């Protein structure tokens, strides 16, 4: 595989989720505006060859089959073999399954997200981003979920809804 | 390799460095107290099987050959095959070389650090920690540096002292 | 007035509001748990003679006449002449009016809050707290709102719902 | 006194100090670049009529008589009656004395600073700024130090060098 001086080229697709929620101070509620990905990459002093594209900005509980088809199509048309997808945690495993069943060839696709929005000082977002960008460089082709410092093949993971932790699902 | 329900067991050795510097508000200078590693793992909602041990708390510019021997001995005696070492960035590459030349068998050792202390809101520490803990799970045995979202084999990396960025050194 | 070595004694009554909202990472929504006031006072290195009591933890849009009566009664029975009340911004002016009309004697009462929860890194909470605790020490008896770095007598202020800013209302 | 719709006009003079220190990630040490005051005022949603001018960016231990004369001259020539001076804590009391002895007429001058730089997540800076901007609006003419949530007349305060706390000095 061709690699430039900044390592392999990586595509990041943004779909929204807790990761990118912020606080609307006039309405007093969480909402989506723009992704915080560029700011996060800057904070992490990331020097990877990353290009970011926002596909949608939605809560993953509201993600439809049509939305998932948009993600599939973008992965299929993507020139990069290494893809990170930011995603709400509630249906992350469902989207991973759809991507895996779509048959996307020799691509390594890693889905990640956050339990706490990046705009909170207690966010896990930066940790998860560092983790996902690392796994995507070294894992063999396939679809994975990266959360809680771990990676899981798409068909061996579930989100424990009581604890919010991603666990092996055998 | 044996893996428990939380993935492979990982040892984290703390040696100090910018990562763990904090501000002494009475003296008005940066200093070392305790490592922030447990707090960082908690923030990252990390569910890996990680055990942390502090070997020293020093600036890496002050690290001696005797200090490096302590790191080597601890890696050699460590029951875990996967080891992360937090380290000041200035001599991280030098310590990586010493570890590699010590011949530590089938261990995967990843050194990481931070350009900005964790106690600053602009720190890259959490990103780098997420990255190092991920690389250490999947890279083959060897000694690596993980910084700027990338990993480098110990003998192909240098820190650019003008920019503070780790680069491939061929 | 009697003053100890830490200045006048000040009572802080907590009622909830944006100030104290935090993120429920399992449910994915903002909620109330405990007040962050002790942590904020510690961060501000506050050495005032402050005692904190939580009266309720509610969104100010849900505050009833009975809730306001609880605040009035606590102010009336409070031995301290200087009182800060943390409060949601939406009905802060309404509660200020109720307190003023209750006739609470020679007390200086300052209501304050936040536009962004303290748990967000972009919160105005610490600024507003520093401001309210300062105004309450020096303003003459009466009921005031302290927001946006300013103070307003209870009957000369309104919250601009388009901008979220407190303004003079003549 | 004339007051506009944003309250009295306030001048903020920046002199450096811990308040504005940041981390030089290439050199690995604290240094001064630009003041963070505009960012802090924005975070505090401050709507006061504030104008900011940087006089110097130095550690207060290095402040000379000539530096203090610059501060005196700027206060003397300032059209605003209400002035906040940000200052390192080590010699804040000394500068307060010089300002008081200069005889600056009917001005209210409040010196403030921080024990922890604003660039640290644990900084007291925003709390102190909210406090100083509040005291300066309501205290009678004179020179004061505002720290730890309190205000002190210039001739009745000292910094306890063991604890870092400002105390009454009788």
XYZ file of C-alpha atoms in Angstrom:
680
model
C 0.000 0.000 0.000
C 1.185 3.487 -0.822
C 2.044 5.580 2.180
C 3.087 9.211 2.185
C 5.325 10.882 4.756
C 2.340 11.171 7.105
C 1.423 7.486 6.969
C -1.602 5.961 5.211
C -4.387 8.303 4.090
C -7.461 8.027 6.337
C -10.987 9.214 5.697
C -13.176 10.308 8.630
C -16.932 10.340 8.055
C -18.989 12.325 10.567
C -22.567 11.241 11.290
C -23.260 13.106 14.539
C -23.981 11.307 17.798
C -23.069 12.351 21.317
C -19.551 13.083 20.056
C -20.612 16.313 18.415
C -23.485 17.498 20.583
C -23.230 20.967 22.008
C -25.293 23.172 24.258
C -27.761 25.696 22.879
C -27.601 28.370 25.537
C -30.704 30.190 24.363
C -32.928 27.103 24.172
C -31.222 25.286 27.033
C -30.868 21.981 25.224
C -28.301 19.824 23.444
C -28.185 20.126 19.669
C -25.927 19.679 16.641
C -24.122 22.489 14.879
C -20.776 21.688 13.254
C -18.470 18.801 13.970
C -15.627 19.394 16.426
C -13.370 16.998 14.531
C -10.900 19.586 13.150
C -10.444 21.070 16.635
C -9.961 17.612 18.132
C -7.361 16.627 15.543
C -5.520 19.885 16.247
C -5.606 19.273 20.003
C -4.245 15.764 19.504
C -1.389 17.247 17.401
C -2.506 14.647 14.872
C -0.161 14.503 11.852
C -1.900 11.738 10.019
C -3.073 12.235 6.450
C -6.742 12.632 7.480
C -9.580 14.079 5.417
C -12.896 14.756 7.137
C -16.346 14.776 5.557
C -19.655 15.340 7.346
C -22.368 13.013 6.021
C -25.102 13.945 8.495
C -25.457 15.340 12.010
C -28.034 13.221 13.775
C -28.756 11.303 16.922
C -28.159 7.643 16.129
C -31.578 6.711 17.572
C -33.064 8.633 14.637
C -30.862 7.060 11.999
C -32.925 5.427 9.225
C -32.119 2.723 6.701
C -31.745 5.505 4.123
C -29.184 7.256 6.325
C -27.224 4.026 6.650
C -27.317 3.607 2.892
C -25.674 7.041 2.586
C -22.866 5.856 4.864
C -22.459 2.649 2.851
C -22.308 4.546 -0.443
C -19.718 6.971 0.873
C -17.531 4.146 2.125
C -17.894 2.347 -1.196
C -16.877 5.402 -3.219
C -14.071 6.395 -0.885
C -10.593 6.204 -2.401
C -9.069 5.620 1.039
C -8.835 2.068 2.319
C -8.900 3.183 5.950
C -12.102 4.790 7.226
C -13.235 6.031 10.632
C -16.958 6.709 11.151
C -18.069 8.809 14.149
C -21.496 7.660 15.259
C -23.951 7.779 18.148
C -23.387 4.842 20.468
C -26.996 3.649 20.663
C -27.132 2.142 17.164
C -23.431 1.970 16.345
C -23.497 -1.820 16.308
C -26.453 -1.824 13.906
C -24.644 0.445 11.440
C -21.505 -1.696 11.754
C -23.589 -4.714 10.717
C -25.038 -2.894 7.699
C -21.546 -1.840 6.595
C -20.197 -5.364 7.013
C -23.064 -6.926 5.059
C -22.632 -4.388 2.249
C -19.364 -6.084 1.271
C -16.959 -3.167 1.081
C -13.909 -5.142 0.007
C -10.478 -4.623 1.462
C -11.406 -1.618 3.576
C -10.706 -1.293 7.287
C -13.659 0.587 8.786
C -13.692 1.601 12.463
C -16.787 3.111 14.087
C -16.334 5.178 17.215
C -18.255 7.691 19.293
C -18.469 9.159 22.762
C -20.482 8.651 25.922
C -20.042 12.320 26.879
C -20.071 15.161 24.316
C -16.721 16.673 23.414
C -17.945 20.052 24.663
C -17.993 18.695 28.232
C -14.731 18.802 30.136
C -15.315 15.169 31.135
C -15.643 13.864 27.573
C -14.168 10.546 26.469
C -14.179 11.782 22.869
C -10.471 12.601 22.485
C -9.451 9.244 23.951
C -11.779 7.388 21.601
C -10.607 9.367 18.591
C -6.962 8.585 19.356
C -7.946 4.963 19.716
C -9.999 4.714 16.505
C -7.366 6.470 14.370
C -4.763 4.025 15.689
C -6.783 0.853 15.207
C -7.734 1.840 11.668
C -4.054 1.976 10.687
C -3.195 -1.529 11.816
C -6.281 -3.752 11.792
C -6.855 -6.000 8.771
C -9.787 -5.261 6.431
C -13.146 -5.561 8.136
C -15.657 -3.557 10.139
C -14.957 -2.799 13.806
C -16.264 -0.829 16.760
C -13.653 1.020 18.868
C -14.888 2.080 22.309
C -13.601 1.938 25.904
C -10.022 1.508 24.648
C -10.916 -1.748 22.920
C -11.817 -2.851 19.408
C -14.487 -5.392 18.527
C -15.286 -7.101 15.228
C -18.769 -5.930 14.129
C -20.418 -9.299 14.866
C -18.976 -9.752 18.356
C -20.025 -6.610 20.199
C -23.011 -5.136 21.974
C -23.624 -1.994 23.977
C -24.684 -2.754 27.521
C -27.565 -0.327 27.958
C -27.426 -0.434 31.739
C -23.763 0.576 32.036
C -23.108 2.281 28.709
C -20.100 0.017 28.170
C -19.356 -1.901 24.962
C -18.845 -5.604 25.608
C -17.929 -8.733 23.736
C -21.052 -10.481 22.464
C -20.377 -14.105 21.775
C -2.529 -15.669 23.864
C -4.839 -15.774 26.802
C -7.351 -12.958 26.882
C -9.858 -12.211 29.595
C -13.252 -10.562 29.071
C -11.518 -7.173 29.042
C -9.011 -8.064 26.311
C -5.282 -8.651 26.768
C -3.678 -7.543 30.024
C -1.604 -4.382 29.571
C 1.027 -2.903 31.864
C 1.526 0.874 31.960
C 4.848 2.132 33.322
C 4.966 5.800 34.318
C 8.271 7.669 34.084
C 7.089 11.297 34.228
C 7.576 13.712 31.353
C 5.358 16.558 30.236
C 2.411 14.150 30.451
C 2.287 14.344 34.229
C 3.563 17.834 34.971
C 1.386 20.049 37.082
C 1.478 23.576 38.383
C 2.833 24.374 41.821
C 0.712 27.364 42.719
C 2.851 28.407 45.671
C 6.191 28.238 43.829
C 4.767 29.251 40.476
C 6.481 26.523 38.481
C 5.787 23.174 36.869
C 6.599 20.097 38.922
C 5.746 16.430 39.385
C 3.432 15.069 42.053
C 1.450 11.932 41.235
C 0.618 10.520 37.858
C -2.754 11.441 36.344
C -3.022 8.064 34.644
C -5.896 6.648 36.766
C -7.941 9.805 36.169
C -7.201 9.682 32.436
C -8.217 6.028 32.160
C -11.444 6.840 33.973
C -12.164 9.795 31.675
C -11.560 7.590 28.633
C -14.051 5.067 30.063
C -11.230 2.607 29.464
C -12.274 -0.997 30.164
C -9.014 -2.652 29.269
C -7.236 -4.894 31.747
C -4.622 -2.243 32.615
C -2.303 -2.156 35.622
C -0.308 0.995 36.276
C 3.045 1.267 38.035
C 5.062 4.442 38.561
C 8.803 3.822 38.048
C 9.961 7.418 38.385
C 8.617 10.958 37.928
C 11.276 12.893 36.051
C 11.864 15.185 33.125
C 13.262 13.049 30.330
C 16.144 15.497 29.818
C 17.347 14.396 33.245
C 16.973 10.687 32.612
C 20.220 8.788 33.217
C 21.506 5.438 31.984
C 20.653 4.067 35.439
C 17.063 5.286 35.084
C 16.797 3.592 31.697
C 18.126 0.386 33.213
C 15.273 0.519 35.741
C 12.794 0.731 32.857
C 14.493 -2.180 31.067
C 14.438 -4.337 34.212
C 10.784 -3.630 34.845
C 9.864 -4.523 31.291
C 11.928 -7.702 31.526
C 10.253 -8.817 34.745
C 6.760 -7.848 33.634
C 4.348 -10.754 33.233
C 2.351 -8.811 30.652
C 3.398 -9.044 27.000
C 1.913 -5.648 26.180
C 3.529 -2.608 27.778
C 2.949 1.149 27.458
C 5.643 3.494 28.817
C 4.778 7.170 29.394
C 7.867 9.273 28.875
C 9.063 12.829 28.267
C 9.280 13.524 24.554
C 12.811 14.938 24.497
C 14.606 11.615 24.980
C 11.796 9.174 24.192
C 13.594 7.920 21.111
C 16.771 7.283 23.117
C 14.896 5.186 25.683
C 13.146 3.298 22.880
C 16.573 2.384 21.477
C 17.822 1.162 24.861
C 14.701 -0.985 25.281
C 15.067 -2.438 21.793
C 18.722 -3.267 22.268
C 18.012 -4.939 25.607
C 16.300 -7.786 23.772
C 12.989 -8.072 25.580
C 11.633 -11.014 23.644
C 8.080 -11.220 22.366
C 6.902 -8.055 24.072
C 5.108 -5.200 22.335
C 6.329 -1.993 23.985
C 4.846 1.396 23.044
C 6.304 4.650 24.369
C 4.095 7.713 24.418
C 3.980 11.137 26.031
C 2.508 14.597 25.601
C 3.557 17.942 24.203
C 1.240 19.755 26.647
C 0.703 18.587 30.250
C -2.565 16.820 30.993
C -3.431 19.523 33.530
C -3.770 22.040 30.677
C -7.109 22.168 28.930
C -5.255 22.062 25.598
C -3.371 18.820 26.338
C -2.802 16.150 23.720
C -2.322 13.584 26.493
C -5.710 11.849 26.330
C -5.471 11.485 22.550
C -1.989 9.982 22.814
C -3.028 7.620 25.592
C -5.975 6.332 23.538
C -3.589 5.875 20.650
C -0.822 4.078 22.594
C -3.241 1.702 24.337
C -4.695 0.788 20.950
C -1.415 0.254 19.123
C -0.064 -1.894 21.944
C -2.950 -4.340 21.489
C -2.390 -4.974 17.806
C 1.236 -4.320 16.852
C 3.609 -7.316 16.626
C 6.402 -7.662 19.209
C 8.887 -4.809 19.091
C 9.507 -1.336 20.468
C 7.537 1.629 19.106
C 6.906 5.314 19.658
C 3.258 6.477 19.414
C 2.846 10.230 18.968
C 0.819 12.554 16.728
C -1.656 9.768 15.968
C 1.084 7.657 14.392
C 3.337 4.798 15.434
C 6.997 4.459 14.522
C 9.387 1.507 14.955
C 12.089 2.592 17.421
C 14.797 2.849 14.762
C 12.809 4.917 12.278
C 11.750 7.955 14.265
C 13.099 11.282 15.471
C 11.606 14.265 17.252
C 11.836 17.426 15.203
C 13.025 19.904 17.815
C 11.884 22.937 15.843
C 8.271 21.836 15.487
C 7.890 19.356 18.337
C 6.543 16.775 15.868
C 7.688 13.150 15.639
C 8.760 12.238 12.127
C 9.939 9.239 10.187
C 13.722 9.032 10.265
C 15.030 6.935 7.415
C -21.558 44.257 61.224
C -19.553 41.430 62.695
C -16.872 40.103 60.396
C -14.533 37.194 61.023
C -11.060 36.786 59.558
C -12.621 35.510 56.338
C -14.944 38.505 55.859
C -18.733 38.512 56.289
C -20.526 35.163 56.493
C -22.408 34.353 53.296
C -25.130 31.794 52.696
C -25.476 30.157 49.277
C -28.829 28.556 48.458
C -28.838 26.123 45.524
C -32.032 25.715 43.489
C -30.681 24.005 40.351
C -30.861 25.611 36.923
C -28.407 25.323 34.050
C -25.604 25.985 36.540
C -25.769 22.479 37.932
C -26.927 20.411 34.970
C -24.802 17.485 34.012
C -24.823 14.805 31.341
C -26.378 11.415 31.949
C -24.211 9.247 29.756
C -26.504 6.244 29.879
C -29.703 8.135 29.005
C -27.973 10.691 26.797
C -29.660 13.721 28.349
C -29.008 16.571 30.760
C -30.126 16.049 34.337
C -29.499 17.109 37.928
C -27.481 15.139 40.422
C -25.574 17.101 43.090
C -24.561 20.722 43.028
C -21.046 21.529 41.811
C -20.804 24.477 44.205
C -18.172 22.997 46.580
C -15.933 22.121 43.633
C -16.391 25.597 42.145
C -15.532 27.320 45.417
C -12.416 25.162 45.663
C -11.389 25.981 42.098
C -11.847 29.690 42.791
C -9.606 29.333 45.861
C -12.506 31.046 47.635
C -11.682 31.873 51.249
C -14.930 33.537 52.146
C -16.987 32.327 55.079
C -19.534 30.542 52.832
C -22.067 27.911 53.840
C -23.964 26.085 51.097
C -27.429 24.553 51.320
C -29.324 22.842 48.517
C -33.036 23.745 48.590
C -34.062 22.000 45.363
C -32.512 20.871 42.079
C -34.927 21.899 39.358
C -35.184 23.604 36.015
C -36.452 27.121 36.681
C -39.191 26.711 34.039
C -40.713 24.112 36.377
C -40.454 26.220 39.514
C -43.830 26.619 41.229
C -45.168 29.219 43.669
C -44.646 26.621 46.414
C -40.991 26.246 45.421
C -40.547 30.016 45.566
C -42.135 30.037 48.992
C -39.472 27.559 50.141
C -36.762 29.964 48.937
C -38.456 32.889 50.718
C -38.734 30.937 53.967
C -35.102 29.886 53.876
C -33.958 33.449 53.267
C -36.197 34.670 56.102
C -34.817 32.138 58.576
C -31.221 32.559 57.489
C -28.919 34.024 60.159
C -26.647 35.448 57.460
C -27.454 38.885 56.070
C -25.722 38.142 52.766
C -27.311 35.498 50.541
C -26.540 34.183 47.052
C -29.204 32.104 45.291
C -28.213 29.994 42.262
C -31.157 29.728 39.900
C -32.124 28.867 36.345
C -32.029 31.949 34.150
C -35.478 31.590 32.583
C -37.458 32.627 35.669
C -34.716 34.214 37.756
C -36.320 37.640 37.481
C -39.672 36.251 38.651
C -38.113 34.712 41.771
C -36.233 37.953 42.443
C -39.587 39.781 42.437
C -41.149 37.274 44.849
C -38.176 37.641 47.209
C -38.321 41.438 47.040
C -42.053 41.525 47.714
C -41.674 39.178 50.682
C -39.961 41.955 52.639
C -36.823 40.248 53.891
C -35.453 43.171 55.861
C -31.846 44.245 55.776
C -30.633 41.312 53.689
C -28.591 41.596 50.519
C -29.768 38.814 48.205
C -28.073 38.175 44.855
C -29.468 35.684 42.348
C -27.144 34.246 39.747
C -26.969 31.327 37.315
C -25.325 30.224 34.122
C -26.100 30.117 30.421
C -23.871 27.044 29.963
C -23.675 24.235 32.549
C -20.562 24.131 34.720
C -19.773 20.662 33.381
C -19.087 22.175 29.929
C -15.611 23.556 29.353
C -17.228 26.692 27.918
C -19.314 27.465 31.021
C -19.815 30.994 32.315
C -20.604 29.570 35.762
C -17.317 30.292 37.525
C -17.277 33.876 36.267
C -20.836 34.437 37.479
C -20.127 32.872 40.859
C -17.095 35.123 41.395
C -19.272 38.043 40.436
C -22.255 37.176 42.667
C -20.102 36.472 45.730
C -18.422 39.851 45.247
C -21.588 41.888 44.735
C -23.255 40.317 47.759
C -20.468 41.601 49.995
C -20.769 45.236 48.985
C -24.270 45.999 47.731
C -26.736 47.565 50.168
C -29.745 45.513 51.351
C -32.067 44.566 48.528
C -32.645 41.888 45.908
C -30.440 41.781 42.817
C -29.684 39.707 39.741
C -25.974 39.252 38.862
C -25.358 38.061 35.302
C -23.038 39.011 32.412
C -20.651 40.749 34.819
C -23.356 43.220 35.865
C -25.817 43.581 38.715
C -29.402 44.717 38.392
C -31.965 45.691 41.057
C -34.798 43.134 40.890
C -37.278 45.575 39.363
C -35.009 46.861 36.602
C -33.957 43.720 34.747
C -35.237 41.310 32.126
C -33.746 38.367 30.276
C -33.683 38.923 26.546
C -34.950 35.574 25.292
C -33.521 36.032 21.797
C -29.940 36.641 22.919
C -29.883 35.069 26.381
C -28.483 38.310 27.800
C -29.780 40.092 30.912
C -30.619 43.731 30.214
C -31.788 46.796 32.045
C -35.562 47.013 31.968
C -36.774 50.536 32.608
C -21.534 59.434 36.880
C -22.420 58.781 33.281
C -23.416 55.220 32.571
C -24.301 53.724 29.216
C -26.673 50.807 28.641
C -23.874 48.406 29.564
C -23.105 50.018 32.935
C -20.037 52.103 33.801
C -17.083 51.999 31.426
C -14.206 49.935 32.832
C -10.591 49.842 31.763
C -8.590 46.615 32.146
C -4.800 46.933 32.161
C -2.846 43.716 31.565
C 0.613 43.341 33.111
C 1.128 39.569 32.819
C 1.508 37.338 35.859
C 0.381 33.753 36.312
C -2.999 34.772 34.862
C -1.650 34.851 31.320
C 1.090 32.249 31.367
C 0.919 29.529 28.795
C 2.896 26.453 27.893
C 5.579 26.532 25.238
C 5.339 23.016 23.882
C 8.618 23.175 21.986
C 10.697 24.541 24.871
C 8.687 22.767 27.582
C 8.322 25.798 29.812
C 5.799 28.443 30.817
C 5.981 31.754 28.955
C 3.936 34.776 27.942
C 2.394 35.284 24.522
C -0.831 37.271 24.331
C -3.320 37.945 27.061
C -6.318 35.616 27.324
C -8.537 38.440 28.546
C -10.759 38.741 25.437
C -11.406 34.983 25.502
C -12.172 35.104 29.230
C -14.615 37.987 28.847
C -16.342 36.080 26.048
C -16.564 32.923 28.154
C -18.047 34.924 31.037
C -20.669 36.317 28.611
C -19.500 39.655 30.004
C -21.595 42.555 28.710
C -19.852 45.331 30.585
C -18.383 48.294 28.737
C -14.796 47.012 29.087
C -11.742 48.124 27.121
C -8.536 46.112 27.477
C -4.967 47.370 27.055
C -1.794 45.347 27.541
C 0.907 47.387 29.313
C 3.459 44.609 29.698
C 3.607 40.811 29.905
C 5.954 39.972 32.761
C 6.332 37.885 35.867
C 5.635 40.173 38.825
C 8.876 39.074 40.511
C 10.672 40.847 37.654
C 8.612 44.018 37.831
C 10.796 47.106 38.310
C 10.065 50.586 39.655
C 10.030 51.780 36.034
C 7.391 49.161 35.169
C 5.253 50.327 38.080
C 5.606 53.899 36.914
C 4.167 52.824 33.548
C 1.145 51.388 35.344
C 0.747 54.596 37.401
C 0.943 56.787 34.298
C -1.603 54.699 32.437
C -4.026 54.858 35.366
C -3.504 58.624 35.636
C -4.198 59.223 31.953
C -7.128 56.825 31.814
C -10.491 58.470 31.090
C -12.296 55.675 32.932
C -12.818 56.012 36.679
C -12.971 52.241 37.166
C -9.820 50.249 36.486
C -8.889 46.574 36.860
C -5.187 45.644 36.746
C -4.209 41.988 36.169
C -0.951 41.292 37.918
C 1.288 38.495 39.191
C 0.411 37.651 42.787
C 3.932 37.790 44.228
C 4.256 41.578 44.153
C 0.624 42.586 43.686
C 0.519 44.211 47.116
C 3.654 46.238 46.337
C 2.149 47.621 43.121
C -1.088 48.393 44.965
C 0.912 50.505 47.407
C 2.676 52.389 44.617
C -0.664 53.118 42.949
C -2.206 54.286 46.217
C 0.695 56.562 47.017
C 0.631 58.079 43.529
C -2.624 59.834 44.407
C -4.877 58.898 41.511
C -7.907 60.866 42.617
C -11.427 59.496 42.507
C -10.536 56.284 40.741
C -11.486 52.807 41.916
C -8.579 50.521 41.070
C -8.785 46.751 41.661
C -5.759 44.494 41.208
C -6.344 40.816 40.599
C -4.476 37.771 39.322
C -4.465 34.005 39.451
C -2.725 31.266 41.381
C -3.071 28.879 38.416
C -2.698 30.008 34.783
C -5.891 30.363 32.776
C -4.611 27.758 30.324
C -4.896 25.083 33.030
C -8.286 23.485 33.482
C -7.965 24.057 37.237
C -7.420 27.827 36.969
C -8.974 30.279 39.408
C -8.614 33.029 36.805
C -12.232 33.224 35.612
C -13.534 33.345 39.176
C -11.121 36.149 40.076
C -11.956 38.104 36.938
C -15.684 37.918 37.692
C -14.903 39.060 41.192
C -12.625 41.982 40.244
C -14.997 43.309 37.574
C -17.806 43.259 40.138
C -15.917 44.933 42.969
C -14.645 47.679 40.672
C -18.228 48.691 39.871
C -19.329 49.203 43.452
C -16.363 49.992 45.693
C -15.663 53.642 46.529
C -12.524 55.322 45.105
C -9.321 53.697 46.332
C -6.895 50.925 45.532
C -7.843 47.320 46.314
C -6.671 43.760 45.866
C -9.343 41.190 44.860
C -8.326 37.573 45.403
C -9.896 34.438 46.956
C -13.381 35.930 46.537
C -12.507 38.824 48.841
C -11.405 42.420 48.448
C -8.793 44.152 50.600
C -7.825 47.838 50.844
C -4.234 48.151 49.567
C -2.796 48.807 53.048
C -4.518 45.914 54.786
C -3.455 42.877 52.800
C -0.553 40.510 52.417
C 0.053 37.315 50.457
C 0.802 34.376 52.700
C 3.741 32.815 50.877
C 3.306 29.425 52.549
C -0.303 28.941 51.493
C -0.619 31.266 48.514
C -3.689 32.850 50.112
C -4.280 36.604 50.461
C -5.005 37.601 54.041
C -5.938 40.637 56.040
C -2.804 42.387 57.317
C -3.615 44.572 60.281
